[in-house]
Amino acid sequence: MNQATSALPHSAPLDQIDFSDPNLLRDDTWHRYFARLRDESPVHYQAESPFGPFWSITRFDDIVAVDSNFKDFSSEPAILIGDIPDDMPAEMFIAMDPPKHDVQRRAVQSVVAPRNLAEMEVLIRSRVCAILDGLPVGETFDWVSDVSINLTTQMLATLFDFPFEQRHKLTYWSDIAAGTEEMTGGDVSTEERMEGLKECLQTFTALWHERKANPRDSFDLITLLQRDPNTADMVDKPMEYLGNLMLLIVGGNDTTRNSATGGVLALNLFPEEYDKLRADHSLIPSMVSEIIRWQTPLAHMRRRATRDIEFGGQQIKKDDKVVMWYMSGNRDERAIASPDQFIIDRENPRHHISFGFGVHRCMGNRLAEMQLRILWEEIMQRFRFVEVVGEPVRVKSNFVKGYESLPVRVHPV
Amino acid sequence: MPRITLVEFNGTSHTIEAEVGKSLMLNAIDNSVPGIDADCGGACACGTCHVFVEPAWSEAAGESNPLEGAMLSMRPDQSDLSRLSCQIEVTDAMDGMVVRLPEYQM
């Protein structure tokens, strides 16, 4: 057993707790540790960790302040607590500061603007219906693989107009992109990640040229990159192309997948909320925001101080790592009433931190909300109860806050 | 109380009696004007209270600050008239002001 999980959450001195320990999320033991940070040391320095020294920011308002201040808290060179291996120096705008960030983001963000989403809604709904109609009623099955992964993989294939029969590759690349021990405490080897990303780049380079030769009237991400003068030659800058691909693949995968699972778990843990939902399906949009808050599918983002700066009464030094723990901010009772409760008709349900704030705020937020809204609209048409019948297995990571599996049974309306 | 008119993208117009000293965003929310999300609650950190201030009223509304400018630069539908309504503090000089709401917030 490692240090953090053996240290008693109520009494261990804070300087003996490793807040970067990926087992805190895997074992779902993080709540009490981070509540103590919020109460006792909201801007907290940890001198030693497998990822080097870092500051933990755990209160909602402090996270908003750091996230909004891109001048003092840079996103370069990386936004994970761990460092990125040098062997594949992918460049992505999530890890850039303005103005370069703005140019690259502007080029791709219109693909997920609500105007385009309306075009995609019919296709997304038909795919959701097909997945739900294929579920084995009366049997126990894994919601993660059969619904959440299946759904988000199909969504990604749709967004890239990626060969549908090869779509499982997108999920694989997403899983390895941020899954190594040195990046986030995961179990993917550096070699496997390297090989996978090479294949990802090769596949998408071929797809780029194929699409260039056969242009189509479509809103897929590759076509949009080719249309915008700022990114029209991105294929000639392979590390920039790869970086954007990884960002869009990971950004559209883990997040929605784990919210699609987290919603089922939350409704089972809070059955009176499930009753509210059964009585009034118009609560789905506000429930979707509450699911995204309660789950917080990405646990943290990291910044780097660009100068010595006093923050929250602490002296942060130039080049120190500053980690914003989003899942803690979303459970901060200073900003959110009864934050550990899942309440589907909460006042101001969108006032959560899961999408981040400031110039790096999640570009796909409306797409995520739309996918989850459609999923729940169609679930409620078919099943009066998606029953959790066993314990969830959670992901070992300090970044992805999600599920490996969740056994369920579905009960038709 | 200055009267401010907010026009939805579909043309529906809402004229509100605005409270001086409070942001235009909060005034709009308090008067149940649809089309402003304000996810961050007024911290200039989400960009979802985007409005277009009619040119005649740009001086009264004031200029955007650098952080606001950074947030606005990410809106696909940004124009010279773009402002974040959480950063516009209502004054008496805004009596009669017209702002237009975008097609969507994101």
mmCIF file of C-alpha atoms in Angstrom, chain A residues 109 113-115 361 366, chain B residues 6-9 24-26 28-29 33-40 42 44-54 64 68-88 99-106:
data_model
loop_
_atom_site.group_PDB
_atom_site.id
_atom_site.type_symbol
_atom_site.label_atom_id
_atom_site.label_comp_id
_atom_site.label_asym_id
_atom_site.label_seq_id
_atom_site.Cartn_x
_atom_site.Cartn_y
_atom_site.Cartn_z
ATOM 1 C CA GLN A 109 -13.785 25.509 -32.413
ATOM 2 C CA ALA A 113 -20.447 25.467 -32.201
ATOM 3 C CA PRO A 114 -24.146 24.916 -31.502
ATOM 4 C CA ARG A 115 -25.045 25.778 -35.107
ATOM 5 C CA ARG A 361 -12.506 26.508 -21.121
ATOM 6 C CA ARG A 366 -22.183 22.188 -25.711
ATOM 7 C CA LEU B 6 -32.267 43.126 -25.355
ATOM 8 C CA VAL B 7 -33.159 41.576 -28.710
ATOM 9 C CA GLU B 8 -33.026 37.805 -29.066
ATOM 10 C CA PHE B 9 -31.523 36.261 -32.202
ATOM 11 C CA LEU B 24 -26.139 43.961 -17.539
ATOM 12 C CA MET B 25 -25.830 40.160 -17.261
ATOM 13 C CA LEU B 26 -27.395 40.065 -13.788
ATOM 14 C CA ALA B 28 -30.970 40.295 -17.804
ATOM 15 C CA ILE B 29 -31.035 37.120 -15.677
ATOM 16 C CA VAL B 33 -34.380 37.357 -20.496
ATOM 17 C CA PRO B 34 -33.494 34.122 -22.351
ATOM 18 C CA GLY B 35 -30.276 33.674 -24.323
ATOM 19 C CA ILE B 36 -27.699 34.544 -21.664
ATOM 20 C CA ASP B 37 -26.174 31.534 -19.886
ATOM 21 C CA ALA B 38 -23.506 33.141 -17.657
ATOM 22 C CA ASP B 39 -22.091 29.782 -16.552
ATOM 23 C CA CYS B 40 -19.323 31.329 -14.444
ATOM 24 C CA GLY B 42 -19.980 36.907 -13.683
ATOM 25 C CA CYS B 44 -15.351 37.023 -16.902
ATOM 26 C CA ALA B 45 -14.250 33.408 -17.182
ATOM 27 C CA CYS B 46 -16.674 31.517 -19.452
ATOM 28 C CA GLY B 47 -17.790 33.779 -22.295
ATOM 29 C CA THR B 48 -21.442 32.642 -22.165
ATOM 30 C CA CYS B 49 -23.016 36.070 -21.579
ATOM 31 C CA HIS B 50 -21.934 37.374 -24.985
ATOM 32 C CA VAL B 51 -23.956 40.295 -26.436
ATOM 33 C CA PHE B 52 -23.622 42.736 -29.319
ATOM 34 C CA VAL B 53 -23.955 46.373 -28.255
ATOM 35 C CA GLU B 54 -25.568 48.555 -30.928
ATOM 36 C CA SER B 64 -13.792 45.754 -22.976
ATOM 37 C CA GLU B 68 -12.730 40.146 -21.553
ATOM 38 C CA GLY B 69 -11.073 40.635 -24.936
ATOM 39 C CA ALA B 70 -9.272 37.301 -24.522
ATOM 40 C CA MET B 71 -12.528 35.515 -23.713
ATOM 41 C CA LEU B 72 -14.359 37.193 -26.601
ATOM 42 C CA SER B 73 -11.652 36.258 -29.077
ATOM 43 C CA MET B 74 -12.717 32.627 -28.725
ATOM 44 C CA ARG B 75 -16.303 33.218 -29.817
ATOM 45 C CA PRO B 76 -16.740 32.031 -33.416
ATOM 46 C CA ASP B 77 -19.322 34.792 -33.902
ATOM 47 C CA GLN B 78 -17.272 37.635 -32.381
ATOM 48 C CA SER B 79 -17.649 41.079 -33.973
ATOM 49 C CA ASP B 80 -16.558 44.650 -33.238
ATOM 50 C CA LEU B 81 -19.770 45.031 -31.228
ATOM 51 C CA SER B 82 -19.079 42.040 -28.961
ATOM 52 C CA ARG B 83 -19.061 42.452 -25.195
ATOM 53 C CA LEU B 84 -19.504 40.184 -22.211
ATOM 54 C CA SER B 85 -22.584 41.476 -20.432
ATOM 55 C CA CYS B 86 -21.149 40.554 -17.019
ATOM 56 C CA GLN B 87 -18.482 43.214 -17.603
ATOM 57 C CA ILE B 88 -20.955 46.003 -18.440
ATOM 58 C CA VAL B 99 -28.094 45.149 -27.321
ATOM 59 C CA ARG B 100 -28.533 42.070 -29.494
ATOM 60 C CA LEU B 101 -28.112 38.498 -28.332
ATOM 61 C CA PRO B 102 -26.106 35.968 -30.344
ATOM 62 C CA GLU B 103 -27.485 32.866 -32.038
ATOM 63 C CA TYR B 104 -25.903 30.694 -29.349
ATOM 64 C CA GLN B 105 -23.657 30.860 -26.294
ATOM 65 C CA MET B 106 -20.698 28.488 -25.921
#
